[in-house]
Amino acid sequence: MSNPRKESNAMTTSTMMTIAMPRAPVGKAWEEVSASFDRFCLAAGIETLGAMMEADAEVACGRRHSRSEDRRGHRWGRTAGRIGFHAGKVAIERPRVRGLDGKELPLASWEQAVDGDWLGQWAMNLMLINVSTRKYGRAVRLPEGDVPTPAGSGVSKSAASRHFVALSAARLQEWMASDLSKLDLLVVQIDGIHMTGDLVLVAAIGIDGKGVKHPLGLIEGATENAAVVQALIDNLVARRLDPAVPRLFIIDGSKALSKAIRRSFGREALIQRCQIHKARNIMERLPKPMHAAVRRVLRQAWELDDANKAEKLIRNLARRLEHDAPGVSASILEGLDEILTVTRLGLPKELRRALACTNIVENVMSTVRRVCRNVKRWRSASMALRWTAAAMQEAVKGFRRLKAHKQLPALRAALQDHRTKDSTRGILARQVDAA
């Protein structure tokens, strides 16, 4: 006596298998699923694309052996081609169609299938997560897997390198030509990174009114001098970064940076020198027994809300060090006005802490070092630019809004107030000169 429950389950399974069984043109590919799902996807994709290309050929030429009057060409045999699969290439045979004028007609399905640069995107993604070109083939295809990697499959180290070079160069060119006029930038951080002894890259990061961070530009030079920084700023201005809009510029303390910024954005441009860099430079020149006391005074000065009191505290520190370390005493007073810019603007404490250093651009540079650690030798400046630009775009994926982004309206108001006072001083100065 048969079991009704077993018969019901068998009927349900049979029905489900019938529904799930694919129809042509992927019916033949179903045989490959017993070997592996990858083989099934490959075979099904090739069969489907082949059917689509045949349909395109029929649209252009009509049915085989027919003499349609509205045909645009005739069949011209078949040829071998390659298409991207598993970050490499696989062979596929495609039909060819020759137009009535003797020129080959493109097949829409084939053009669409090979249009996207998926191989370049695969190569760039794996290299940005530190997969070397020598291991690229193993990263995308198993050595003993069902998808073969014969010669010409596009997974060699040289092929991966070519894909990365082409895509990174295109993205660098697009990025360095992008329009900046739509960004409501309140803060611009500029800093350099030493790639080799004779190669320095200078980068700019912007922060808009909502606290969102934006990589702005990158340029190469032999040193972090005024000419290199000026070239970067000229590029930003050429991309419609309005010099008339008041902004806060945060730098690491280089005089070349200050000079170039004031030349392009006016002598009264607001510049904040990194307090962390300043304290580090002072500590490196002092004996260890003095570190704790000096660091305590500097921290107290950075935390004060009154800029005049903070300046007085730092000058007293410099005076006490005149006997034991006269060189350090002079270093403490150098650039004192730019060290306390965020304090003079009257910004809230949390916002001051976020904008008193170049930590944002330093974090981006740490991503650059991590991404570029597999590079053994920089062959040219263009190579360093491509890698660094790609790494900066990779760093964007981990960006978070500025911690004190809710207090940015206070910065906007302070910048506008500074601009108004600057304009008033300029008018008064012109009136005095005229008198």
Tab-separated table of C-alpha atoms in Angstrom:
chain	number	residue	atom	x	y	z
A	1	MET	CA	0.000	0.000	0.000
A	2	SER	CA	1.458	3.293	-1.060
A	3	ASN	CA	2.036	6.179	1.336
A	4	PRO	CA	-0.063	9.238	0.292
A	5	ARG	CA	2.369	11.630	2.031
A	6	LYS	CA	5.365	10.259	0.089
A	7	GLU	CA	3.442	10.473	-3.185
A	8	SER	CA	2.481	14.079	-2.397
A	9	ASN	CA	6.095	15.022	-1.614
A	10	ALA	CA	7.285	13.334	-4.798
A	11	MET	CA	4.712	15.217	-6.885
A	12	THR	CA	5.688	18.526	-5.237
A	13	THR	CA	9.391	17.857	-5.852
A	14	SER	CA	8.714	16.895	-9.463
A	15	THR	CA	6.621	20.021	-10.007
A	16	MET	CA	9.274	22.255	-8.448
A	17	MET	CA	12.025	20.671	-10.576
A	18	THR	CA	9.917	21.167	-13.688
A	19	ILE	CA	9.344	24.823	-12.850
A	20	ALA	CA	12.985	25.360	-11.927
A	21	MET	CA	14.394	23.663	-15.053
A	22	PRO	CA	15.569	26.402	-17.395
A	23	ARG	CA	14.312	26.627	-20.918
A	24	ALA	CA	16.327	27.239	-24.064
A	25	PRO	CA	18.820	28.712	-24.691
A	26	VAL	CA	20.252	27.707	-21.318
A	27	GLY	CA	18.884	24.186	-21.354
A	28	LYS	CA	22.190	22.651	-22.456
A	29	ALA	CA	24.005	24.576	-19.774
A	30	TRP	CA	21.920	22.795	-17.121
A	31	GLU	CA	24.112	19.750	-17.622
A	32	GLU	CA	27.063	21.727	-16.249
A	33	VAL	CA	25.431	22.398	-12.884
A	34	SER	CA	26.379	18.908	-11.749
A	35	ALA	CA	30.045	19.867	-12.229
A	36	SER	CA	29.932	23.295	-10.605
A	37	PHE	CA	27.708	26.342	-10.453
A	38	ASP	CA	30.489	28.449	-12.000
A	39	ARG	CA	30.548	26.227	-15.068
A	40	PHE	CA	26.773	26.436	-15.278
A	41	CYS	CA	26.834	30.260	-15.117
A	42	LEU	CA	29.570	30.404	-17.734
A	43	ALA	CA	27.847	28.011	-20.125
A	44	ALA	CA	24.438	29.604	-19.614
A	45	GLY	CA	25.853	33.081	-20.141
A	46	ILE	CA	27.624	32.078	-23.349
A	47	GLU	CA	24.501	30.378	-24.710
A	48	THR	CA	22.275	33.323	-23.819
A	49	LEU	CA	24.649	35.873	-25.331
A	50	GLY	CA	24.957	33.700	-28.429
A	51	ALA	CA	21.173	33.654	-28.837
A	52	MET	CA	21.018	37.441	-28.377
A	53	MET	CA	23.704	37.967	-31.034
A	54	GLU	CA	21.885	35.677	-33.442
A	55	ALA	CA	18.742	37.729	-32.852
A	56	ASP	CA	20.663	40.942	-33.606
A	57	ALA	CA	22.052	39.373	-36.781
A	58	GLU	CA	18.541	38.344	-37.834
A	59	VAL	CA	17.274	41.900	-37.304
A	60	ALA	CA	20.024	43.227	-39.590
A	61	CYS	CA	19.985	40.475	-42.217
A	62	GLY	CA	16.598	38.855	-41.937
A	63	ARG	CA	16.070	35.123	-41.578
A	64	ARG	CA	18.595	32.779	-43.084
A	65	HIS	CA	18.157	32.131	-46.827
A	66	SER	CA	15.520	34.843	-47.044
A	67	ARG	CA	15.629	37.843	-49.403
A	68	SER	CA	14.163	40.574	-47.266
A	69	GLU	CA	14.099	43.982	-48.951
A	70	ASP	CA	14.597	45.925	-45.710
A	71	ARG	CA	17.748	44.106	-44.643
A	72	ARG	CA	20.771	46.256	-43.796
A	73	GLY	CA	23.472	43.674	-44.478
A	74	HIS	CA	24.331	40.000	-44.858
A	75	ARG	CA	25.964	37.371	-42.697
A	76	TRP	CA	29.737	37.241	-42.903
A	77	GLY	CA	30.705	34.068	-41.081
A	78	ARG	CA	31.798	33.816	-37.458
A	79	THR	CA	34.848	34.903	-35.495
A	80	ALA	CA	36.411	34.237	-32.110
A	81	GLY	CA	36.108	36.862	-29.384
A	82	ARG	CA	36.753	37.248	-25.682
A	83	ILE	CA	34.495	38.513	-22.948
A	84	GLY	CA	35.073	39.283	-19.287
A	85	PHE	CA	34.293	36.574	-16.714
A	86	HIS	CA	35.680	36.065	-13.191
A	87	ALA	CA	37.977	39.104	-13.606
A	88	GLY	CA	39.523	37.513	-16.690
A	89	LYS	CA	38.527	36.607	-20.218
A	90	VAL	CA	36.831	33.583	-21.750
A	91	ALA	CA	36.603	32.664	-25.426
A	92	ILE	CA	33.289	33.000	-27.246
A	93	GLU	CA	32.304	32.678	-30.888
A	94	ARG	CA	30.201	35.447	-32.354
A	95	PRO	CA	28.565	36.026	-35.753
A	96	ARG	CA	29.741	38.796	-38.059
A	97	VAL	CA	27.500	40.959	-40.214
A	98	ARG	CA	28.672	43.027	-43.190
A	99	GLY	CA	26.609	46.009	-44.241
A	100	LEU	CA	25.506	46.769	-47.785
A	101	ASP	CA	28.302	49.350	-47.983
A	102	GLY	CA	30.918	46.669	-47.269
A	103	LYS	CA	31.629	47.734	-43.679
A	104	GLU	CA	31.062	45.500	-40.656
A	105	LEU	CA	27.896	46.196	-38.670
A	106	PRO	CA	28.202	46.059	-34.864
A	107	LEU	CA	25.919	43.748	-32.903
A	108	ALA	CA	24.219	45.656	-30.070
A	109	SER	CA	24.300	42.738	-27.614
A	110	TRP	CA	28.026	42.131	-28.178
A	111	GLU	CA	28.896	45.825	-27.891
A	112	GLN	CA	26.969	46.072	-24.635
A	113	ALA	CA	28.559	42.908	-23.247
A	114	VAL	CA	32.136	44.137	-23.797
A	115	ASP	CA	31.475	47.824	-23.125
A	116	GLY	CA	31.933	47.900	-19.339
A	117	ASP	CA	35.513	47.886	-18.073
A	118	TRP	CA	34.881	45.161	-15.509
A	119	LEU	CA	38.410	43.809	-15.796
A	120	GLY	CA	39.860	47.199	-14.922
A	121	GLN	CA	37.518	47.575	-11.959
A	122	TRP	CA	38.414	44.107	-10.690
A	123	ALA	CA	42.124	44.863	-10.999
A	124	MET	CA	41.849	48.240	-9.259
A	125	ASN	CA	39.711	46.866	-6.427
A	126	LEU	CA	42.091	43.992	-5.663
A	127	MET	CA	45.203	46.163	-5.860
A	128	LEU	CA	43.640	48.727	-3.519
A	129	ILE	CA	43.206	45.987	-0.912
A	130	ASN	CA	46.863	45.019	-1.317
A	131	VAL	CA	46.592	42.005	-3.607
A	132	SER	CA	49.802	42.051	-5.629
A	133	THR	CA	49.726	41.609	-9.404
A	134	ARG	CA	51.635	38.321	-9.047
A	135	LYS	CA	48.774	36.883	-7.006
A	136	TYR	CA	45.975	38.428	-9.060
A	137	GLY	CA	45.196	35.201	-10.946
A	138	ARG	CA	44.816	33.200	-7.727
A	139	ALA	CA	42.629	35.934	-6.239
A	140	VAL	CA	40.041	35.744	-9.015
A	141	ARG	CA	40.203	32.077	-10.056
A	142	LEU	CA	41.049	28.938	-8.137
A	143	PRO	CA	44.199	27.232	-9.465
A	144	GLU	CA	42.352	23.893	-9.700
A	145	GLY	CA	38.900	25.318	-10.315
A	146	ASP	CA	36.464	24.624	-13.125
A	147	VAL	CA	37.077	27.929	-14.919
A	148	PRO	CA	40.422	27.550	-16.722
A	149	THR	CA	43.092	30.220	-17.006
A	150	PRO	CA	44.861	29.585	-20.327
A	151	ALA	CA	47.236	32.057	-21.924
A	152	GLY	CA	45.405	35.210	-22.939
A	153	SER	CA	42.714	34.905	-20.275
A	154	GLY	CA	43.708	38.296	-18.830
A	155	VAL	CA	44.642	37.264	-15.287
A	156	SER	CA	48.424	37.542	-15.583
A	157	LYS	CA	50.359	40.101	-13.568
A	158	SER	CA	51.067	42.210	-16.664
A	159	ALA	CA	47.391	42.198	-17.711
A	160	ALA	CA	46.273	43.233	-14.223
A	161	SER	CA	48.878	46.003	-14.220
A	162	ARG	CA	47.697	47.303	-17.604
A	163	HIS	CA	44.083	47.361	-16.453
A	164	PHE	CA	45.029	49.227	-13.263
A	165	VAL	CA	47.167	51.773	-15.114
A	166	ALA	CA	44.451	52.521	-17.662
A	167	LEU	CA	41.601	52.871	-15.173
A	168	SER	CA	43.567	54.769	-12.504
A	169	ALA	CA	44.876	57.233	-15.125
A	170	ALA	CA	41.353	57.848	-16.428
A	171	ARG	CA	39.957	58.392	-12.936
A	172	LEU	CA	42.834	60.716	-11.999
A	173	GLN	CA	42.203	62.846	-15.067
A	174	GLU	CA	38.458	62.960	-14.376
A	175	TRP	CA	38.994	63.833	-10.701
A	176	MET	CA	41.508	66.611	-11.365
A	177	ALA	CA	39.106	68.211	-13.844
A	178	SER	CA	35.938	67.974	-11.719
A	179	ASP	CA	33.940	71.101	-10.893
A	180	LEU	CA	34.269	72.383	-7.294
A	181	SER	CA	31.779	75.233	-7.511
A	182	LYS	CA	28.904	73.162	-6.104
A	183	LEU	CA	30.795	72.274	-2.913
A	184	ASP	CA	29.991	74.510	0.046
A	185	LEU	CA	33.511	74.307	1.461
A	186	LEU	CA	34.233	75.958	4.800
A	187	VAL	CA	37.579	74.293	5.549
A	188	VAL	CA	40.514	73.266	3.355
A	189	GLN	CA	43.364	71.146	4.719
A	190	ILE	CA	46.613	70.967	2.770
A	191	ASP	CA	49.535	68.680	3.540
A	192	GLY	CA	52.313	66.806	1.774
A	193	ILE	CA	53.489	63.210	1.720
A	194	HIS	CA	57.058	62.179	0.880
A	195	MET	CA	57.017	59.306	-1.611
A	196	THR	CA	60.775	59.223	-2.239
A	197	GLY	CA	63.705	61.479	-1.492
A	198	ASP	CA	63.050	63.566	-4.613
A	199	LEU	CA	59.294	63.225	-4.897
A	200	VAL	CA	56.690	64.919	-2.704
A	201	LEU	CA	52.932	64.920	-3.297
A	202	VAL	CA	50.792	67.747	-1.903
A	203	ALA	CA	47.107	66.982	-1.319
A	204	ALA	CA	44.072	69.066	-0.387
A	205	ILE	CA	40.995	67.873	1.545
A	206	GLY	CA	37.866	70.009	1.957
A	207	ILE	CA	35.084	70.006	4.555
A	208	ASP	CA	31.685	71.371	3.571
A	209	GLY	CA	29.004	73.005	5.680
A	210	LYS	CA	27.500	69.631	6.648
A	211	GLY	CA	30.807	68.189	7.838
A	212	VAL	CA	31.301	65.951	4.787
A	213	LYS	CA	34.925	65.543	3.660
A	214	HIS	CA	35.963	65.810	0.011
A	215	PRO	CA	39.344	65.050	-1.611
A	216	LEU	CA	40.002	68.146	-3.721
A	217	GLY	CA	43.300	67.788	-5.524
A	218	LEU	CA	46.804	66.383	-5.735
A	219	ILE	CA	50.041	67.559	-7.296
A	220	GLU	CA	53.656	66.416	-7.414
A	221	GLY	CA	56.908	68.249	-6.818
A	222	ALA	CA	60.505	67.813	-5.751
A	223	THR	CA	59.868	69.523	-2.391
A	224	GLU	CA	56.937	71.055	-0.532
A	225	ASN	CA	57.808	74.553	-1.756
A	226	ALA	CA	55.679	77.578	-2.613
A	227	ALA	CA	55.694	76.839	-6.355
A	228	VAL	CA	54.279	73.342	-5.877
A	229	VAL	CA	51.595	74.497	-3.461
A	230	GLN	CA	50.755	77.425	-5.731
A	231	ALA	CA	50.262	75.018	-8.642
A	232	LEU	CA	47.814	72.994	-6.529
A	233	ILE	CA	45.884	76.096	-5.481
A	234	ASP	CA	45.806	77.356	-9.079
A	235	ASN	CA	44.280	74.034	-10.100
A	236	LEU	CA	41.593	74.362	-7.426
A	237	VAL	CA	40.794	77.925	-8.490
A	238	ALA	CA	40.690	76.879	-12.153
A	239	ARG	CA	38.093	74.272	-11.160
A	240	ARG	CA	35.936	77.123	-9.798
A	241	LEU	CA	36.895	77.195	-6.134
A	242	ASP	CA	35.887	80.802	-5.493
A	243	PRO	CA	38.768	82.748	-3.849
A	244	ALA	CA	36.321	85.398	-2.627
A	245	VAL	CA	34.490	82.980	-0.305
A	246	PRO	CA	35.966	83.062	3.236
A	247	ARG	CA	37.405	79.746	4.365
A	248	LEU	CA	39.634	78.350	7.070
A	249	PHE	CA	42.888	76.803	5.813
A	250	ILE	CA	44.607	74.209	7.997
A	251	ILE	CA	48.264	73.431	7.285
A	252	ASP	CA	51.135	71.637	8.983
A	253	GLY	CA	53.210	74.791	9.523
A	254	SER	CA	55.087	75.059	6.226
A	255	LYS	CA	55.850	78.674	5.323
A	256	ALA	CA	55.485	77.758	1.652
A	257	LEU	CA	51.853	76.792	2.277
A	258	SER	CA	51.059	80.065	4.048
A	259	LYS	CA	52.728	82.093	1.303
A	260	ALA	CA	50.804	80.397	-1.502
A	261	ILE	CA	47.472	80.614	0.337
A	262	ARG	CA	47.811	84.332	1.064
A	263	ARG	CA	48.871	85.010	-2.512
A	264	SER	CA	45.697	83.435	-3.910
A	265	PHE	CA	43.129	84.095	-1.179
A	266	GLY	CA	44.343	87.418	0.200
A	267	ARG	CA	46.671	88.561	2.946
A	268	GLU	CA	43.889	88.263	5.516
A	269	ALA	CA	43.132	84.617	4.725
A	270	LEU	CA	42.528	82.616	7.893
A	271	ILE	CA	45.241	79.990	8.399
A	272	GLN	CA	45.385	77.527	11.273
A	273	ARG	CA	48.704	75.762	11.813
A	274	CYS	CA	48.500	72.240	13.168
A	275	GLN	CA	48.938	72.306	16.942
A	276	ILE	CA	49.964	68.645	17.020
A	277	HIS	CA	52.812	69.259	14.583
A	278	LYS	CA	53.866	72.328	16.557
A	279	ALA	CA	53.981	70.451	19.869
A	280	ARG	CA	55.808	67.517	18.267
A	281	ASN	CA	58.479	69.783	16.778
A	282	ILE	CA	59.014	71.451	20.156
A	283	MET	CA	59.275	68.145	22.022
A	284	GLU	CA	61.853	66.779	19.580
A	285	ARG	CA	64.227	69.618	20.463
A	286	LEU	CA	63.856	69.428	24.241
A	287	PRO	CA	65.491	67.039	26.719
A	288	LYS	CA	63.110	64.392	28.074
A	289	PRO	CA	62.950	65.777	31.653
A	290	MET	CA	61.294	68.933	30.273
A	291	HIS	CA	58.694	67.189	28.102
A	292	ALA	CA	55.941	66.784	30.683
A	293	ALA	CA	55.992	70.388	31.905
A	294	VAL	CA	56.113	71.919	28.415
A	295	ARG	CA	53.412	69.589	27.092
A	296	ARG	CA	51.160	70.512	30.027
A	297	VAL	CA	51.527	74.244	29.319
A	298	LEU	CA	50.828	73.815	25.625
A	299	ARG	CA	47.759	71.695	26.283
A	300	GLN	CA	46.475	74.308	28.718
A	301	ALA	CA	46.991	77.047	26.118
A	302	TRP	CA	45.160	75.071	23.404
A	303	GLU	CA	42.151	74.551	25.706
A	304	LEU	CA	41.726	78.212	26.723
A	305	ASP	CA	38.744	80.082	25.261
A	306	ASP	CA	40.531	83.449	25.439
A	307	ALA	CA	43.141	83.859	22.691
A	308	ASN	CA	44.936	86.670	24.546
A	309	LYS	CA	45.377	84.532	27.660
A	310	ALA	CA	46.550	81.606	25.553
A	311	GLU	CA	49.100	83.790	23.793
A	312	LYS	CA	50.341	85.182	27.125
A	313	LEU	CA	50.743	81.647	28.481
A	314	ILE	CA	52.810	80.567	25.468
A	315	ARG	CA	54.997	83.693	25.623
A	316	ASN	CA	55.688	83.041	29.303
A	317	LEU	CA	56.731	79.487	28.386
A	318	ALA	CA	59.078	80.796	25.700
A	319	ARG	CA	60.564	83.280	28.178
A	320	ARG	CA	61.276	80.519	30.705
A	321	LEU	CA	63.063	78.467	28.040
A	322	GLU	CA	65.318	81.293	26.819
A	323	HIS	CA	68.164	80.237	29.106
A	324	ASP	CA	68.038	76.447	28.763
A	325	ALA	CA	66.912	76.190	25.115
A	326	PRO	CA	67.029	79.536	23.282
A	327	GLY	CA	66.440	77.919	19.893
A	328	VAL	CA	63.301	76.197	21.126
A	329	SER	CA	62.117	79.446	22.707
A	330	ALA	CA	62.222	81.145	19.313
A	331	SER	CA	60.507	78.180	17.690
A	332	ILE	CA	57.605	78.404	20.134
A	333	LEU	CA	56.926	82.020	19.191
A	334	GLU	CA	57.284	81.420	15.442
A	335	GLY	CA	53.870	81.478	13.771
A	336	LEU	CA	52.070	82.118	17.058
A	337	ASP	CA	49.237	84.037	15.369
A	338	GLU	CA	48.413	81.116	13.096
A	339	ILE	CA	48.562	78.619	15.962
A	340	LEU	CA	45.645	80.307	17.766
A	341	THR	CA	43.414	81.125	14.777
A	342	VAL	CA	40.536	78.830	15.814
A	343	THR	CA	40.668	80.331	19.314
A	344	ARG	CA	40.499	83.908	17.990
A	345	LEU	CA	37.468	82.976	15.891
A	346	GLY	CA	35.621	82.138	19.116
A	347	LEU	CA	34.668	78.618	18.026
A	348	PRO	CA	33.193	76.066	20.471
A	349	LYS	CA	35.711	73.793	22.176
A	350	GLU	CA	34.747	70.598	20.299
A	351	LEU	CA	35.005	72.372	16.938
A	352	ARG	CA	38.342	73.899	17.907
A	353	ARG	CA	39.761	70.492	18.684
A	354	ALA	CA	38.597	69.121	15.328
A	355	LEU	CA	39.999	72.035	13.321
A	356	ALA	CA	43.230	72.729	15.211
A	357	CYS	CA	45.177	69.942	13.493
A	358	THR	CA	45.631	68.212	10.145
A	359	ASN	CA	44.420	64.819	11.377
A	360	ILE	CA	41.927	64.464	8.516
A	361	VAL	CA	44.491	64.717	5.752
A	362	GLU	CA	46.960	62.701	7.861
A	363	ASN	CA	44.418	59.856	8.043
A	364	VAL	CA	44.060	59.984	4.269
A	365	MET	CA	47.829	59.783	3.914
A	366	SER	CA	47.896	56.720	6.158
A	367	THR	CA	45.500	55.045	3.711
A	368	VAL	CA	47.845	56.059	0.892
A	369	ARG	CA	50.766	54.380	2.666
A	370	ARG	CA	48.729	51.237	3.267
A	371	VAL	CA	47.573	50.989	-0.347
A	372	CYS	CA	51.034	51.717	-1.761
A	373	ARG	CA	53.007	49.367	0.449
A	374	ASN	CA	53.301	46.757	-2.324
A	375	VAL	CA	55.015	49.265	-4.627
A	376	LYS	CA	58.752	48.584	-4.475
A	377	ARG	CA	59.914	51.379	-6.764
A	378	TRP	CA	58.254	54.528	-8.074
A	379	ARG	CA	59.127	54.622	-11.754
A	380	SER	CA	57.759	58.120	-12.371
A	381	ALA	CA	55.776	60.954	-10.840
A	382	SER	CA	52.729	59.980	-12.887
A	383	MET	CA	52.802	56.518	-11.329
A	384	ALA	CA	52.874	58.025	-7.828
A	385	LEU	CA	50.018	60.375	-8.735
A	386	ARG	CA	47.857	57.541	-10.059
A	387	TRP	CA	48.399	55.347	-7.018
A	388	THR	CA	47.908	58.175	-4.530
A	389	ALA	CA	44.759	59.449	-6.239
A	390	ALA	CA	43.312	55.923	-6.269
A	391	ALA	CA	44.186	55.543	-2.576
A	392	MET	CA	42.538	58.861	-1.717
A	393	GLN	CA	39.363	57.733	-3.454
A	394	GLU	CA	39.605	54.495	-1.483
A	395	ALA	CA	39.892	56.518	1.740
A	396	VAL	CA	36.595	58.248	0.906
A	397	LYS	CA	34.793	54.954	1.558
A	398	GLY	CA	35.797	55.200	5.217
A	399	PHE	CA	35.082	58.905	5.652
A	400	ARG	CA	32.759	60.013	8.421
A	401	ARG	CA	31.329	63.419	9.005
A	402	LEU	CA	33.305	65.825	11.158
A	403	LYS	CA	32.670	65.015	14.813
A	404	ALA	CA	31.619	68.583	15.597
A	405	HIS	CA	29.638	69.047	12.369
A	406	LYS	CA	26.647	70.423	14.275
A	407	GLN	CA	28.788	73.380	15.346
A	408	LEU	CA	29.880	74.306	11.816
A	409	PRO	CA	27.300	77.153	11.603
A	410	ALA	CA	29.416	78.890	14.266
A	411	LEU	CA	32.424	78.635	11.940
A	412	ARG	CA	30.417	80.008	9.019
A	413	ALA	CA	29.308	82.996	11.108
A	414	ALA	CA	32.859	83.609	12.335
A	415	LEU	CA	34.206	83.532	8.771
A	416	GLN	CA	31.589	86.003	7.591
A	417	ASP	CA	32.322	88.276	10.551
A	418	HIS	CA	36.049	88.156	9.769
A	419	ARG	CA	35.341	89.019	6.141
A	420	THR	CA	33.202	91.996	7.157
A	421	LYS	CA	35.904	93.335	9.485
A	422	ASP	CA	38.531	92.797	6.801
A	423	SER	CA	36.473	94.773	4.279
A	424	THR	CA	35.969	97.587	6.783
A	425	ARG	CA	39.706	97.774	7.497
A	426	GLY	CA	40.402	97.899	3.768
A	427	ILE	CA	37.996	100.776	3.248
A	428	LEU	CA	39.499	102.728	6.159
A	429	ALA	CA	43.024	102.105	4.883
A	430	ARG	CA	42.106	103.425	1.407
A	431	GLN	CA	40.494	106.515	2.954
A	432	VAL	CA	43.661	107.214	4.983
A	433	ASP	CA	45.828	106.827	1.879
A	434	ALA	CA	43.562	109.168	-0.073
A	435	ALA	CA	43.723	111.784	2.702
